[in-house]
């Protein structure tokens, strides 16, 4: 490529986030953002930040971690805070996944293979079975670490907690990371297993269910030893990855659980309505516990629908990849936005 | 250490930032923060951020980079933005420093060897010569990359631009990174050499001279090819490392150059007064072009002075390391704070 690049930087294939075109105003159903604004208390808290911005932020995010400990029912030392769950996931690779093989599904969050390449972690993909199902037998008694999103992305499919627990029991010497970016939309969190399984690390984010994608805050929840491992990596990379504003904003969000529950419920309700509407239009829609649905039309090409929706001012996500290139991932917007989607889809498929 | 840690995470030795004790109110002269608040326009801009926090921030920081391009007199594609200059430095290691040796001074920012360990980069320290001087002969015609802070930390000593230029000329195939965290306090930036040397990458931060340590914004300035290398690493690690608030706050800061010049001048003036005051108290003070001074008392032990100052409510930085264990690094505060420091030092040394 050029004489200044390392071999690694020539070989890596960076992650490509969903498009954010600025040519016109779209209905954005392509990056799993929350259609509702964050709790008003978040903006209030941010506005209180003053001239102290001249000082370094708390590198340990102590106040935020105390609030998070209360919310999750954990001890403060069982909580790690990072710059979005993407950064938290990235830190897991040098902390736990090197020297061993890493197992994750073949259809999943497409950032996982990118991290693997960046940190030189060897991985093995396990194929989804049946109708995009994770088969836990693929993850029992492994000779390496395990990384599973629950619900999975982009399918939205959820694995019951007894299944997660079996994986944990059958891998006592392997770190098992459960990426719960979407768990609040109908799944149960495995965070309740943290005290019983020292090999469990749960990852959550404020970007989806807390309407704070713009704030960049993610958590890892697990045994103190695993949290210490993440801190060792973070403190070898950047002492302060959360600015002072993100810390107070995130704290305020976690303190307003009423608001959180309201918006979360609205999205779940809208999702169920959308599943019905799309089914009527001859879409096969996977059972989703996320703030998106994964849907394939019985006769019409997914890429065609994707492009026609874009022309009509509606963005959804299309992955041109084997096994899923006849599906669209559609984020759940407001009732009004999803109504507009239904109308547009009706025009396209009929 | 334990069965879950990688070999790497067991071996790394994380960076330890300056202490931020909360037992009482200190005069903080230990982490090179700016004693003056940021431009009022920064807080105004942050308060304008609204419900759009529910959306992902611009992963390319376009608006901020446009303003930075104007400020630095560069093209937008010659600018990379990261979560503090620490993150920007970290990304340089996988992007440019692997596969080769890296050369940097033995006495310098103590994060450099930490990054090297994290990314498995082999490095060679070059000893400072004379009275803590970088000898550019150590960095000519090398068979590896070069990383130099200018001014150096914790010495504050500055290398003239013709010296930097000679290093660039004599290393046409090596990336030369100049870490200019402190350059605004009296040095000239090598950013004016960017268009002539494709091997030059300049790193700056808003944490010191722009009074925004709490916001986490740093820049890399260089040839488009080097900027692309950093983007490739960033996009393999975390697509969005700057939240929406940091992006607008940083932009507002760079638009208020008048305020920036005023506070910068005040600090330089206070520094020169402080050098005189400490010299009178029999300190040997290195010639500094930074917002700190590096000083050693002619007879009294540095660690003793450090501890006695702390008892008196004044924090400075002491490094218990060979060659510099008789020095204190003292950040430049307000005139009033430095006056209190002088009084305290007088009581200690007389």
mmCIF file of C-alpha atoms in Angstrom, chain A residues 1-18 20 22 28 31-38 42-43 46-59 62 83-84 86-87 90-91 93-100 109 111 114-115 118-119 171-175 182 198-199 205 207-208 211-216 225-226 228-246, chain B residues 1-18 20 22 28 31-38 42-43 46-59 62 83-84 86-87 90-91 93-100 109 111 114-115 118-119 171-175 182 198-199 205 207-208 211-216 225-226 228-246:
data_model
loop_
_atom_site.group_PDB
_atom_site.id
_atom_site.type_symbol
_atom_site.label_atom_id
_atom_site.label_comp_id
_atom_site.label_asym_id
_atom_site.label_seq_id
_atom_site.Cartn_x
_atom_site.Cartn_y
_atom_site.Cartn_z
ATOM 1 C CA UNK A 1 0.000 0.000 0.000
ATOM 2 C CA UNK A 2 2.701 2.488 1.019
ATOM 3 C CA UNK A 3 6.019 2.521 2.803
ATOM 4 C CA UNK A 4 4.695 4.065 6.005
ATOM 5 C CA UNK A 5 1.986 1.532 6.852
ATOM 6 C CA UNK A 6 2.526 -1.467 9.090
ATOM 7 C CA UNK A 7 1.703 -4.864 7.622
ATOM 8 C CA UNK A 8 -1.279 -4.979 9.984
ATOM 9 C CA UNK A 9 -2.781 -1.678 8.894
ATOM 10 C CA UNK A 10 -2.520 -2.750 5.264
ATOM 11 C CA UNK A 11 -4.367 -5.976 5.992
ATOM 12 C CA UNK A 12 -7.139 -4.905 8.340
ATOM 13 C CA UNK A 13 -10.616 -4.420 6.942
ATOM 14 C CA UNK A 14 -12.232 -1.647 8.954
ATOM 15 C CA UNK A 15 -15.856 -1.870 10.090
ATOM 16 C CA UNK A 16 -18.337 0.150 8.032
ATOM 17 C CA UNK A 17 -21.157 1.658 10.095
ATOM 18 C CA UNK A 18 -24.620 2.216 8.592
ATOM 19 C CA UNK A 20 -25.616 8.630 7.454
ATOM 20 C CA UNK A 22 -26.904 14.142 4.321
ATOM 21 C CA UNK A 28 -33.601 6.581 9.598
ATOM 22 C CA UNK A 31 -28.563 2.113 12.570
ATOM 23 C CA UNK A 32 -30.783 0.889 15.423
ATOM 24 C CA UNK A 33 -30.953 4.271 17.057
ATOM 25 C CA UNK A 34 -33.826 4.955 19.429
ATOM 26 C CA UNK A 35 -36.560 7.140 17.888
ATOM 27 C CA UNK A 36 -37.270 8.763 21.263
ATOM 28 C CA UNK A 37 -35.056 11.433 22.817
ATOM 29 C CA UNK A 38 -33.089 10.664 25.991
ATOM 30 C CA UNK A 42 -29.671 13.949 30.796
ATOM 31 C CA UNK A 43 -29.604 17.342 29.086
ATOM 32 C CA UNK A 46 -24.990 18.140 31.009
ATOM 33 C CA UNK A 47 -25.916 21.825 31.247
ATOM 34 C CA UNK A 48 -24.648 21.869 34.823
ATOM 35 C CA UNK A 49 -21.086 21.095 33.735
ATOM 36 C CA UNK A 50 -19.012 24.247 34.110
ATOM 37 C CA UNK A 51 -15.475 25.555 34.000
ATOM 38 C CA UNK A 52 -14.280 22.274 35.500
ATOM 39 C CA UNK A 53 -13.991 21.106 31.882
ATOM 40 C CA UNK A 54 -10.434 22.461 32.226
ATOM 41 C CA UNK A 55 -9.677 19.508 34.543
ATOM 42 C CA UNK A 56 -9.201 15.884 33.523
ATOM 43 C CA UNK A 57 -12.364 13.825 33.973
ATOM 44 C CA UNK A 58 -12.430 11.113 36.630
ATOM 45 C CA UNK A 59 -10.466 8.297 34.930
ATOM 46 C CA UNK A 62 -16.551 6.594 40.036
ATOM 47 C CA UNK A 83 -16.520 4.754 25.243
ATOM 48 C CA UNK A 84 -19.541 2.867 23.898
ATOM 49 C CA UNK A 86 -17.668 -0.997 20.875
ATOM 50 C CA UNK A 87 -14.671 0.177 22.896
ATOM 51 C CA UNK A 90 -12.370 -3.983 21.657
ATOM 52 C CA UNK A 91 -10.644 -4.105 25.061
ATOM 53 C CA UNK A 93 -9.628 -8.890 22.742
ATOM 54 C CA UNK A 94 -6.187 -8.079 24.198
ATOM 55 C CA UNK A 95 -7.458 -8.743 27.735
ATOM 56 C CA UNK A 96 -8.950 -12.228 27.318
ATOM 57 C CA UNK A 97 -9.058 -13.510 23.746
ATOM 58 C CA UNK A 98 -5.393 -13.676 22.783
ATOM 59 C CA UNK A 99 -3.387 -16.955 22.975
ATOM 60 C CA UNK A 100 -6.604 -18.976 22.479
ATOM 61 C CA UNK A 109 -22.243 -8.297 14.675
ATOM 62 C CA UNK A 111 -17.349 -5.832 14.100
ATOM 63 C CA UNK A 114 -12.594 -6.745 12.581
ATOM 64 C CA UNK A 115 -11.451 -6.659 16.224
ATOM 65 C CA UNK A 118 -6.719 -5.828 14.710
ATOM 66 C CA UNK A 119 -5.560 -7.744 17.771
ATOM 67 C CA UNK A 171 -16.627 -23.596 29.956
ATOM 68 C CA UNK A 172 -15.343 -22.972 33.492
ATOM 69 C CA UNK A 173 -11.877 -21.956 32.282
ATOM 70 C CA UNK A 174 -12.974 -19.877 29.302
ATOM 71 C CA UNK A 175 -14.168 -16.292 29.333
ATOM 72 C CA UNK A 182 -30.269 -5.109 22.571
ATOM 73 C CA UNK A 198 -16.534 -15.860 37.358
ATOM 74 C CA UNK A 199 -16.086 -16.568 33.626
ATOM 75 C CA UNK A 205 -24.697 0.067 26.130
ATOM 76 C CA UNK A 207 -26.781 3.734 22.752
ATOM 77 C CA UNK A 208 -30.008 1.837 22.062
ATOM 78 C CA UNK A 211 -31.488 6.788 23.574
ATOM 79 C CA UNK A 212 -27.888 7.925 23.984
ATOM 80 C CA UNK A 213 -25.986 6.830 20.878
ATOM 81 C CA UNK A 214 -24.503 10.338 20.742
ATOM 82 C CA UNK A 215 -22.971 10.058 24.210
ATOM 83 C CA UNK A 216 -20.735 6.969 23.756
ATOM 84 C CA UNK A 225 -11.007 -10.119 38.132
ATOM 85 C CA UNK A 226 -12.361 -9.667 34.606
ATOM 86 C CA UNK A 228 -9.469 -5.622 36.463
ATOM 87 C CA UNK A 229 -8.292 -7.152 33.172
ATOM 88 C CA UNK A 230 -10.252 -4.556 31.191
ATOM 89 C CA UNK A 231 -8.859 -1.758 33.358
ATOM 90 C CA UNK A 232 -5.323 -2.966 32.743
ATOM 91 C CA UNK A 233 -5.875 -2.717 28.987
ATOM 92 C CA UNK A 234 -7.694 0.617 29.155
ATOM 93 C CA UNK A 235 -4.964 2.142 31.302
ATOM 94 C CA UNK A 236 -2.377 1.002 28.772
ATOM 95 C CA UNK A 237 -4.319 2.693 25.985
ATOM 96 C CA UNK A 238 -5.982 5.903 27.209
ATOM 97 C CA UNK A 239 -6.512 6.839 30.859
ATOM 98 C CA UNK A 240 -9.607 8.908 30.178
ATOM 99 C CA UNK A 241 -11.897 7.536 27.480
ATOM 100 C CA UNK A 242 -15.104 9.150 28.822
ATOM 101 C CA UNK A 243 -15.252 12.907 28.939
ATOM 102 C CA UNK A 244 -16.788 14.777 31.874
ATOM 103 C CA UNK A 245 -20.048 15.418 29.981
ATOM 104 C CA UNK A 246 -20.660 11.786 29.061
ATOM 105 C CA UNK B 1 -2.118 -14.066 37.617
ATOM 106 C CA UNK B 2 -5.323 -15.915 36.770
ATOM 107 C CA UNK B 3 -6.669 -18.336 34.226
ATOM 108 C CA UNK B 4 -8.758 -15.783 32.368
ATOM 109 C CA UNK B 5 -6.051 -13.241 31.505
ATOM 110 C CA UNK B 6 -4.094 -13.276 28.270
ATOM 111 C CA UNK B 7 -0.315 -13.401 28.573
ATOM 112 C CA UNK B 8 -0.244 -9.809 27.355
ATOM 113 C CA UNK B 9 -2.620 -8.443 29.967
ATOM 114 C CA UNK B 10 -0.602 -10.136 32.701
ATOM 115 C CA UNK B 11 2.597 -8.525 31.453
ATOM 116 C CA UNK B 12 1.523 -4.980 30.596
ATOM 117 C CA UNK B 13 2.306 -2.226 33.064
ATOM 118 C CA UNK B 14 -0.494 0.320 32.791
ATOM 119 C CA UNK B 15 0.224 4.047 32.833
ATOM 120 C CA UNK B 16 -0.433 5.804 36.138
ATOM 121 C CA UNK B 17 -1.799 9.336 35.736
ATOM 122 C CA UNK B 18 -1.063 12.048 38.301
ATOM 123 C CA UNK B 20 -6.429 13.280 41.931
ATOM 124 C CA UNK B 22 -10.278 13.947 47.118
ATOM 125 C CA UNK B 28 -3.326 21.218 41.732
ATOM 126 C CA UNK B 31 -1.264 17.149 35.962
ATOM 127 C CA UNK B 32 -0.490 20.123 33.673
ATOM 128 C CA UNK B 33 -4.084 21.240 33.513
ATOM 129 C CA UNK B 34 -4.759 24.836 32.545
ATOM 130 C CA UNK B 35 -5.684 27.038 35.541
ATOM 131 C CA UNK B 36 -8.047 29.097 33.370
ATOM 132 C CA UNK B 37 -11.501 27.922 32.287
ATOM 133 C CA UNK B 38 -12.198 27.183 28.618
ATOM 134 C CA UNK B 42 -17.500 26.130 24.533
ATOM 135 C CA UNK B 43 -20.122 25.840 27.261
ATOM 136 C CA UNK B 46 -22.520 22.349 24.456
ATOM 137 C CA UNK B 47 -25.782 23.709 25.880
ATOM 138 C CA UNK B 48 -27.210 23.848 22.345
ATOM 139 C CA UNK B 49 -26.985 20.071 21.958
ATOM 140 C CA UNK B 50 -30.482 18.651 22.140
ATOM 141 C CA UNK B 51 -32.475 15.478 21.641
ATOM 142 C CA UNK B 52 -30.165 14.543 18.755
ATOM 143 C CA UNK B 53 -28.066 12.825 21.434
ATOM 144 C CA UNK B 54 -30.235 9.820 20.558
ATOM 145 C CA UNK B 55 -28.386 9.623 17.215
ATOM 146 C CA UNK B 56 -24.841 8.419 16.629
ATOM 147 C CA UNK B 57 -22.344 11.267 16.443
ATOM 148 C CA UNK B 58 -20.625 12.011 13.131
ATOM 149 C CA UNK B 59 -17.955 9.258 12.995
ATOM 150 C CA UNK B 62 -16.525 16.565 9.726
ATOM 151 C CA UNK B 83 -10.355 10.927 22.081
ATOM 152 C CA UNK B 84 -7.503 13.014 23.507
ATOM 153 C CA UNK B 86 -3.447 9.767 24.194
ATOM 154 C CA UNK B 87 -5.833 7.858 21.936
ATOM 155 C CA UNK B 90 -2.144 4.808 20.805
ATOM 156 C CA UNK B 91 -3.463 4.430 17.230
ATOM 157 C CA UNK B 93 1.434 2.114 17.228
ATOM 158 C CA UNK B 94 -0.554 -0.437 15.199
ATOM 159 C CA UNK B 95 -0.714 1.962 12.217
ATOM 160 C CA UNK B 96 2.972 2.793 11.772
ATOM 161 C CA UNK B 97 5.265 1.457 14.496
ATOM 162 C CA UNK B 98 4.863 -2.316 14.167
ATOM 163 C CA UNK B 99 7.369 -4.461 12.195
ATOM 164 C CA UNK B 100 10.141 -1.908 12.874
ATOM 165 C CA UNK B 109 6.234 10.920 28.399
ATOM 166 C CA UNK B 111 3.000 6.447 28.299
ATOM 167 C CA UNK B 114 3.210 1.422 27.865
ATOM 168 C CA UNK B 115 1.759 1.687 24.347
ATOM 169 C CA UNK B 118 0.367 -3.156 24.548
ATOM 170 C CA UNK B 119 0.943 -3.320 20.792
ATOM 171 C CA UNK B 171 14.460 9.600 7.656
ATOM 172 C CA UNK B 172 12.527 9.754 4.377
ATOM 173 C CA UNK B 173 11.161 6.212 4.766
ATOM 174 C CA UNK B 174 10.386 6.382 8.482
ATOM 175 C CA UNK B 175 7.336 7.897 10.112
ATOM 176 C CA UNK B 182 2.772 21.554 25.035
ATOM 177 C CA UNK B 198 5.059 13.062 3.927
ATOM 178 C CA UNK B 199 6.745 11.201 6.815
ATOM 179 C CA UNK B 205 -4.376 18.275 22.087
ATOM 180 C CA UNK B 207 -6.277 19.405 27.021
ATOM 181 C CA UNK B 208 -3.559 21.917 27.932
ATOM 182 C CA UNK B 211 -8.249 24.378 28.836
ATOM 183 C CA UNK B 212 -10.278 21.331 27.792
ATOM 184 C CA UNK B 213 -8.745 18.325 29.563
ATOM 185 C CA UNK B 214 -12.299 17.296 30.509
ATOM 186 C CA UNK B 215 -13.455 17.105 26.880
ATOM 187 C CA UNK B 216 -10.956 14.543 25.457
ATOM 188 C CA UNK B 225 -1.762 8.880 3.642
ATOM 189 C CA UNK B 226 -0.808 8.889 7.330
ATOM 190 C CA UNK B 228 -5.791 7.337 6.290
ATOM 191 C CA UNK B 229 -3.636 4.876 8.266
ATOM 192 C CA UNK B 230 -4.997 6.268 11.542
ATOM 193 C CA UNK B 231 -8.564 6.077 10.229
ATOM 194 C CA UNK B 232 -8.068 2.456 9.266
ATOM 195 C CA UNK B 233 -7.032 1.614 12.834
ATOM 196 C CA UNK B 234 -9.758 3.738 14.452
ATOM 197 C CA UNK B 235 -12.436 2.158 12.286
ATOM 198 C CA UNK B 236 -11.209 -1.278 13.320
ATOM 199 C CA UNK B 237 -11.471 -0.316 16.988
ATOM 200 C CA UNK B 238 -14.432 2.033 17.575
ATOM 201 C CA UNK B 239 -16.274 3.961 14.867
ATOM 202 C CA UNK B 240 -17.280 6.800 17.157
ATOM 203 C CA UNK B 241 -14.662 7.780 19.737
ATOM 204 C CA UNK B 242 -15.807 11.415 20.105
ATOM 205 C CA UNK B 243 -19.293 12.017 21.414
ATOM 206 C CA UNK B 244 -21.555 14.707 19.975
ATOM 207 C CA UNK B 245 -20.828 17.107 22.864
ATOM 208 C CA UNK B 246 -17.056 16.933 22.535
#
